[in-house]
C-alpha atoms as one frame of an Amber mdcrd trajectory, in Angstrom:
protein
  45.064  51.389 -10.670  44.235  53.169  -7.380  44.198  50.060  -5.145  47.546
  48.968  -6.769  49.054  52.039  -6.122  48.796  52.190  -2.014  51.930  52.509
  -0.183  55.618  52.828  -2.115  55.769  52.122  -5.087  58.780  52.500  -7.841
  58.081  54.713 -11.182  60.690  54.085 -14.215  59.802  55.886 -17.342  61.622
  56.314 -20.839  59.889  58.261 -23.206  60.333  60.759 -26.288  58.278  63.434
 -27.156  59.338  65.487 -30.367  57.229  66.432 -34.205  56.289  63.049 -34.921
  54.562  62.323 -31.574  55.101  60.542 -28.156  56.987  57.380 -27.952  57.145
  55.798 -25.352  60.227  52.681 -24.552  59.365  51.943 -21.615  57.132  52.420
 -18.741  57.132  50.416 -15.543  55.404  50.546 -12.163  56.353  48.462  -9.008
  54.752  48.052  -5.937  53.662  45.632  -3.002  50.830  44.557  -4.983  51.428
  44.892  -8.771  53.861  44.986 -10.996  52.865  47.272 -14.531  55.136  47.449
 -18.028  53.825  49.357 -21.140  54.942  50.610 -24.630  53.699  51.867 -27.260
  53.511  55.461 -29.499  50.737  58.313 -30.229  50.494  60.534 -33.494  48.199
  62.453 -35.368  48.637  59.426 -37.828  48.491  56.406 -35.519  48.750  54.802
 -32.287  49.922  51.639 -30.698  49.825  49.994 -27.115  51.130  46.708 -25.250
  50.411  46.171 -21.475  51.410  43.791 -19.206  50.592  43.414 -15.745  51.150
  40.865 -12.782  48.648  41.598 -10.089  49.278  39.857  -6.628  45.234  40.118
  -6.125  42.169  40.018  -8.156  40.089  40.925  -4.926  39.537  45.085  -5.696
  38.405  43.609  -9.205  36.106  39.951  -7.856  34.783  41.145  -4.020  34.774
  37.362  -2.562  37.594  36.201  -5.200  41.167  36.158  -4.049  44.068  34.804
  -5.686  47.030  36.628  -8.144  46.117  37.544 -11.864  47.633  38.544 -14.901
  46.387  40.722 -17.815  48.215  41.255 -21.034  46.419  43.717 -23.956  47.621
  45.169 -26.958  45.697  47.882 -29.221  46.482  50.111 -31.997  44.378  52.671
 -34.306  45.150  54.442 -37.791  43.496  57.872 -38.092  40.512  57.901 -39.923
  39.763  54.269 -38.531  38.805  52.231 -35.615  40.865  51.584 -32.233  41.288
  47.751 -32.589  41.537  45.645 -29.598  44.528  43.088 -30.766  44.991  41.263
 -27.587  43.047  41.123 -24.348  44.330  38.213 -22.221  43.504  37.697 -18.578
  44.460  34.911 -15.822  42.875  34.999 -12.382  41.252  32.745 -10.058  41.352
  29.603 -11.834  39.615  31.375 -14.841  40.875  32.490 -18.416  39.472  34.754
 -20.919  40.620  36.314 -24.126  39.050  38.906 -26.500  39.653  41.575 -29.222
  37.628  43.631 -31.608  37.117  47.518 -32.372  35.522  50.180 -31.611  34.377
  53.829 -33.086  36.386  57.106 -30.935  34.258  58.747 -28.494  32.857  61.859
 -30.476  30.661  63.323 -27.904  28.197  60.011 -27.572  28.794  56.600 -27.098
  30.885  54.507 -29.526  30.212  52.190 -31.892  31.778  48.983 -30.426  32.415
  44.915 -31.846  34.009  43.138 -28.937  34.092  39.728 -28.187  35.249  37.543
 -25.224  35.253  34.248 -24.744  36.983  31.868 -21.403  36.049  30.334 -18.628
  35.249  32.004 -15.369  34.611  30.839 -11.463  30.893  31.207 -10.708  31.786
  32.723  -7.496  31.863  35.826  -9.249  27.882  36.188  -8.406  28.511  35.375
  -4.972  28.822  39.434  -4.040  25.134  39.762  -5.567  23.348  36.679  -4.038
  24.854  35.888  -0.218  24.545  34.178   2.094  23.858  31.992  -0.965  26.785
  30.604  -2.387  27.742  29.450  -5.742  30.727  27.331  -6.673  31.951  25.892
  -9.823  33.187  27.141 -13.017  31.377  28.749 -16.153  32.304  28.346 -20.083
  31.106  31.811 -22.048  31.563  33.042 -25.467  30.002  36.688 -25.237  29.689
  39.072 -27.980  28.833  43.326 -28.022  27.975  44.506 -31.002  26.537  48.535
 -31.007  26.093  50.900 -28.661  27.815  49.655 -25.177  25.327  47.788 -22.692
  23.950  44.757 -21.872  20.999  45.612 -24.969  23.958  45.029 -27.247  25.526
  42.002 -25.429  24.451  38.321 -26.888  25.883  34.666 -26.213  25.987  31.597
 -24.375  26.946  30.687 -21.031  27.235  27.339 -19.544  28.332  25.871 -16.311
  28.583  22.202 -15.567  28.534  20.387 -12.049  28.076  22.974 -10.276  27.062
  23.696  -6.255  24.574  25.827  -5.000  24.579  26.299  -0.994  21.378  28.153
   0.732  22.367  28.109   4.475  19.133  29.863   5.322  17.683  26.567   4.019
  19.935  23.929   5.469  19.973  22.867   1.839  22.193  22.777  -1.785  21.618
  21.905  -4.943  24.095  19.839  -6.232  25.127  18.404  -9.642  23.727  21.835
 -11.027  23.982  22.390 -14.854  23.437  25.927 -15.875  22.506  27.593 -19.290
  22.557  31.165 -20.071  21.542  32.577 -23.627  21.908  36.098 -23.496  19.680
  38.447 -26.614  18.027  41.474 -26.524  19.194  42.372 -22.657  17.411  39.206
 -21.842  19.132  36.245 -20.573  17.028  33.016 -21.070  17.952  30.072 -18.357
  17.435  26.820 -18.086  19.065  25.084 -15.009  18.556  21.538 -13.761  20.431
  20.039 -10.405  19.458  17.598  -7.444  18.803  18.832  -4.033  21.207  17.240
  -1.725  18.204  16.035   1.082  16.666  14.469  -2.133  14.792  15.288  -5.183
  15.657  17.258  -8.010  15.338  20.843  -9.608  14.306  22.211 -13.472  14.279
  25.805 -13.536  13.615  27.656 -17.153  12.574  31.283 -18.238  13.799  34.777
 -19.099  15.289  37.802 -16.771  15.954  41.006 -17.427  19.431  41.799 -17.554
  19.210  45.499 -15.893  17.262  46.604 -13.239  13.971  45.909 -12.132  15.020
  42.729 -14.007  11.892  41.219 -15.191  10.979  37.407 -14.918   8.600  34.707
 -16.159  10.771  31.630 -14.524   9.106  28.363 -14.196  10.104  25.596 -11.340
   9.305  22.233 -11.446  10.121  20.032  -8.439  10.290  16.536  -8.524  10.411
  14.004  -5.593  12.160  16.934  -3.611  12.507  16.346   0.399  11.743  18.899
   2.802  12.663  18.033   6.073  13.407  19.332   9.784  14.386  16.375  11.075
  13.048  16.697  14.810   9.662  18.313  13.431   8.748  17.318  10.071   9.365
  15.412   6.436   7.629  15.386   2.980   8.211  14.797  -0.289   7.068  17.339
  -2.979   6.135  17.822  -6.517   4.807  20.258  -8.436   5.137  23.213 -10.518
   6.006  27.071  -9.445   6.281  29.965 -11.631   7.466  33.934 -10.322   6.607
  36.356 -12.661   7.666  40.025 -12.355  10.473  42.614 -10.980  13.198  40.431
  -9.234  14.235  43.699  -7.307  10.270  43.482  -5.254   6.658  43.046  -6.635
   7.191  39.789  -8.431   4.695  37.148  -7.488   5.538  33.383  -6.610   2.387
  31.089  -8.008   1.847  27.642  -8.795   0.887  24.193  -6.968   2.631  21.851
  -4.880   1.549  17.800  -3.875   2.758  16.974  -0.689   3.355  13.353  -0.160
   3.760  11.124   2.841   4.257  14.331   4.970   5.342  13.077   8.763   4.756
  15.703  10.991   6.414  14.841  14.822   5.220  16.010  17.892   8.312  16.503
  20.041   8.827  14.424  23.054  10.073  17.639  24.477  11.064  21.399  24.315
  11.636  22.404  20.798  14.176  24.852  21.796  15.145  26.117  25.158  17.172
  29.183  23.925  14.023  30.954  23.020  14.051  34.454  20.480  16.386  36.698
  20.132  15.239  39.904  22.119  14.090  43.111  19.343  15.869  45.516  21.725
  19.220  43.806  21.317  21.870  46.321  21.199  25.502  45.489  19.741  28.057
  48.107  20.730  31.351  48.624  18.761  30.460  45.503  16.252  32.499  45.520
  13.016  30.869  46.127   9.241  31.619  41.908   8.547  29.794  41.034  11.985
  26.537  44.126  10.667  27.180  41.681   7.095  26.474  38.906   8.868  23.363
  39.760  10.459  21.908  41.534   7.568  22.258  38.268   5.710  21.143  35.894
   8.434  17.257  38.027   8.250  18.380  39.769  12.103  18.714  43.517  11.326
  16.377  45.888   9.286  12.307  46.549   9.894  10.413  43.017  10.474   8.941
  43.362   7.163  12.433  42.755   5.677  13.650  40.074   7.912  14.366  36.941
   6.537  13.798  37.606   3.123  14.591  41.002   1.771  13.059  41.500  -1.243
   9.550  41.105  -0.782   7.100  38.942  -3.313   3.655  38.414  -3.607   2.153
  35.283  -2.934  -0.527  32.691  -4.439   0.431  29.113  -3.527  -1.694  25.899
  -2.976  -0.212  22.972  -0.728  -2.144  20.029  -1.736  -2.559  16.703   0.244
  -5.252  14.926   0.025  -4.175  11.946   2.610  -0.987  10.994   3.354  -0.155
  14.124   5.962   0.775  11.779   9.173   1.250  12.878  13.032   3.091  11.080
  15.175   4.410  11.518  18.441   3.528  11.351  21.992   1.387   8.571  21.383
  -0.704  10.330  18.951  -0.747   8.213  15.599  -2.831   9.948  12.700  -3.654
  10.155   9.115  -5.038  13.516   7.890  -5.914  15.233   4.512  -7.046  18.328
   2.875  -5.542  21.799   1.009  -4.059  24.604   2.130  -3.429  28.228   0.180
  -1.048  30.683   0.691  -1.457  34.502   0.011  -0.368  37.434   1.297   3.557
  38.154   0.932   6.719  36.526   1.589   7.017  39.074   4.591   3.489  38.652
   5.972   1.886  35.476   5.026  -1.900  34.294   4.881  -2.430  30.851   4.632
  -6.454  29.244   4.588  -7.391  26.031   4.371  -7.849  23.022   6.808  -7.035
  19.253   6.898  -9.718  16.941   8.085  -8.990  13.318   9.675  -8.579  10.141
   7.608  -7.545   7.435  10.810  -6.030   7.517  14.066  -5.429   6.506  17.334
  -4.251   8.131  20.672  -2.396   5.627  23.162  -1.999   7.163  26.554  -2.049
   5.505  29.937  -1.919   2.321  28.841  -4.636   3.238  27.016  -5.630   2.856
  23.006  -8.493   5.379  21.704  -9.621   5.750  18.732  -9.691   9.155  16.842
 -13.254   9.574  15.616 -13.125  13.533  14.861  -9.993  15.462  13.837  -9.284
  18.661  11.935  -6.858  21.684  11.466  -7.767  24.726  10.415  -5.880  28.006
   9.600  -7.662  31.120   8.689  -5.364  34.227   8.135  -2.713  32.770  10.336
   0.047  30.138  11.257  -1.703  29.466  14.613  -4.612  27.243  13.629  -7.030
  26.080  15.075  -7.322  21.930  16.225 -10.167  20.053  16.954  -9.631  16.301
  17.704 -12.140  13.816  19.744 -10.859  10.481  20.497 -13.110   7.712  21.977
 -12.650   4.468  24.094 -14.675   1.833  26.465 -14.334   1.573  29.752 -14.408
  -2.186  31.231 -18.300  -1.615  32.718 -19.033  -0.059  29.214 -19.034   3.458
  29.649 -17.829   5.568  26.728 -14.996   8.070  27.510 -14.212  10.893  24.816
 -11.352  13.332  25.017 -11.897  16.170  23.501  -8.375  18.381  22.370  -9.831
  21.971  20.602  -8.734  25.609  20.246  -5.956  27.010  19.148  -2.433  25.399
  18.828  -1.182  28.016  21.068  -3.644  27.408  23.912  -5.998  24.182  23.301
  -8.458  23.778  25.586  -8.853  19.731  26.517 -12.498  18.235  27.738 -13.129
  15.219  29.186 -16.413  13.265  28.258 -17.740  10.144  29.692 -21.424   8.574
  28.916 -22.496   5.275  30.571 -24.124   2.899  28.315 -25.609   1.118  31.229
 -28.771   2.488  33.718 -27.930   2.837  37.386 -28.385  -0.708  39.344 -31.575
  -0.578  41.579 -32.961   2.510  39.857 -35.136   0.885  37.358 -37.731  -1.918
  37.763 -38.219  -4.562  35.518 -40.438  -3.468  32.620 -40.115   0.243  34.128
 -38.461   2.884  31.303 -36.220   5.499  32.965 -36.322   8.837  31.394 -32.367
   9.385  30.862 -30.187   6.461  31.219 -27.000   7.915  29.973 -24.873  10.543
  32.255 -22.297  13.193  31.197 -19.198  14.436  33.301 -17.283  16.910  31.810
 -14.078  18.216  33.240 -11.669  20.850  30.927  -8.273  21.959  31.312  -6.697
  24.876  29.801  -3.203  26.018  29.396  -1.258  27.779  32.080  -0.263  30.675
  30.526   2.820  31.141  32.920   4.461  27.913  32.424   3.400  27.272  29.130
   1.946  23.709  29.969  -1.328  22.157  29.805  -3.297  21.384  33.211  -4.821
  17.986  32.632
């Protein structure tokens, strides 16, 4: 009652204590933010309660749930027997439940208990547990406790129709979502099924562990699902992933994904001009919502933790055999190949490379033809490129440009080999001993602007 009770609040009481017991006609407490009426009696013999109570806020009840509620409960007990639960009615939020049952007194252990409840509930309930995720829509349960109290002794159903799933970290949601919780043995078993809103859809099955380290063996299947930043990249995937393990850290995330049609752009410009936020940022005097706020965008906390929290083992393949495209800048190419992730969610290894299929460069007016291409990443997200493309000159002579090193500071040669000897060099019937001739000219980035000398 404590958060009910801040401030003034009026106390009326009539009651009647004498041989027979305590009765009490009435008991009522008003204040800013509840108002509280009870009866009832107590004797060696017997006991009986009614409750009533009109609360202007659910919030110190449902963190992230606002909105007035009302409870109504009724119980009574016989010595020598159970305290049963007659009446349990509640009204907040949209949602309605009602339960009843009985239960063993407390003689120095926990009681024997048979509750039930059954309703509906908003799923925004989880919403304290899983932000900056965010879950609306509204659940139908019918729960059941039978034995000693806790969540070994709960069983039931849960189900939630047309629901909405937002991950802002993502830029995505999960629409449509249907949700299905049975709950047995302190194991709830899911199976959930929605479409992601940038396309696709979502089957998600398996058991967790209702208390803590809450133990999973959830499979994923994706099907046509579209992951996209629109200015850098799009691809379609499919596939199956399965995370096995504590939910609260160590679980590992395994499986296989097909990417298809993957269009990777190269920007006709800066990416971003803002650049990162500094480490040694220092907020003075910021409020606990603002500290909330950062936590949950991945910006406070040790860089292990950024981002992602809970940390999970990883053993992922990406597979595309052809189909990964690169576009931009007058680069037009067709690539292929497999690429594993390991490592962790907080420090990950990929290895694996994509060699060329086609392509074409067309710069200067000029159209070359990509001959040698590949990317390769060994241990980290900076991987090394290696592309040769090849044209004619008009007097025959073969011009390669050669792009190689890392992403983050390629190194680009210039090749040229004549296909014709020197005029007035070489007699008729004469052989020269090299008729071909190499210039080679590199340029390297600048690694105080950032650009590439040409």
């Amino acid at each position: 009652l404590d958060p009910y009770l801040r401030g003034a609040a009026d106390l009326s009481l009539t009651a009647t204590r004498d041989a027979s017991g305590t009765r009490i006609d009435r008991l009522s407490i008003d204040s800013n933010t509840a108002q509280i009426a009870a009866s009832g009696h107590l004797s060696k013999a017997d006991a009986q309660v009614q409750i009533q109570a009109q609360l202007s806020t659910i919030a110190p009840f449902a963190q992230g749930l606002n909105g007035p509620g009302q409870v109504q409960a009724a119980a009574h007990w016989q010595q020598g027997g159970p305290v049963v639960l007659d009446q349990f009615d509640i009204t907040a939020a949209g949602g309605q439940a009602s339960g009843g049952g009985r239960f063993e007194p407390v003689t120095g252990d926990l009681p024997q208990v048979d509750l039930w409840l059954r309703g509906t509930a908003p799923l925004g309930l989880a919403n304290t547990f899983i932000a900056p995720r965010d879950l609306q829509g509204m659940a139908n349960f019918d729960l059941r406790m039978v034995g000693r109290p806790g969540l070994a002794a709960l069983s039931g159903q849960a189900l939630a129709t047309d629901a909405r799933l937002s991950a802002p970290t993502l830029g995505e949601a999960v629409t449509g979502l249907n949700i299905g919780l049975t709950l047995a043995d302190g194991q709830a078993q899911v199976a959930a099924s929605g479409a992601v809103s940038s396309g696709g859809s979502l089957v998600l099955s398996g058991p967790v562990g209702l208390s803590k380290p809450f133990e999973a063996d959830l499979g994923l299947t994706l099907t046509n699902v579209i992951a996209q930043d629109p200015s850098l990249y799009r691809t379609r995937l499919n596939g199956d992933l399965a995370i096995r393990g504590p939910l609260t850290g160590g679980a590992v995330i395994s499986g296989a994904l097909a990417l298809d049609q993957a269009e990777l752009r190269v920007p006709s410009g800066a990416i971003a001009t803002s650049g990162v936020i500094p480490d040694g940022l220092r907020h003075v005097n910021d409020s606990a919502a603002v500290r909330a706020t950062r936590v949950r965008a991945g910006l406070e906390g040790t860089k292990a933790g950024r981002g992602g929290g809970v940390i999970y083992g990883l053993d992922l393949v990406l597979e595309a055999p052809n189909q990964i495209f690169v576009r931009g800048r007058g680069l037009d190419a067709e690539l292929g190949g497999q690429l594993r992730l390991s490592g962790t969610t907080a420090d990950v290894v990929p290895i694996g490379r994509f060699d060329l299929v086609r392509g074409r460069l067309d710069i200067l007016g000029q159209r070359l033809s990509l001959t040698e291409g590949l990317i390769r990443l060994q241990g980290a997200f900076d991987p090394y490129v290696r592309l040769v493309a090849e044209t004619k000159a008009a007097d025959g002579t073969a011009i390669q440009i050669v792009t190689q090193g890392p992403v983050s500071a390629p190194e680009i040669v210039f090749l040229s080999a004549s296909s014709r000897p020197p005029r007035n060099t070489i007699s008729p019937g004469s052989r020269h001993p090299c008729t071909a001739t190499t210039v080679e000219h590199s340029a390297t980035s600048d690694k105080h602007s950032g650009s590439s000398k040409r």
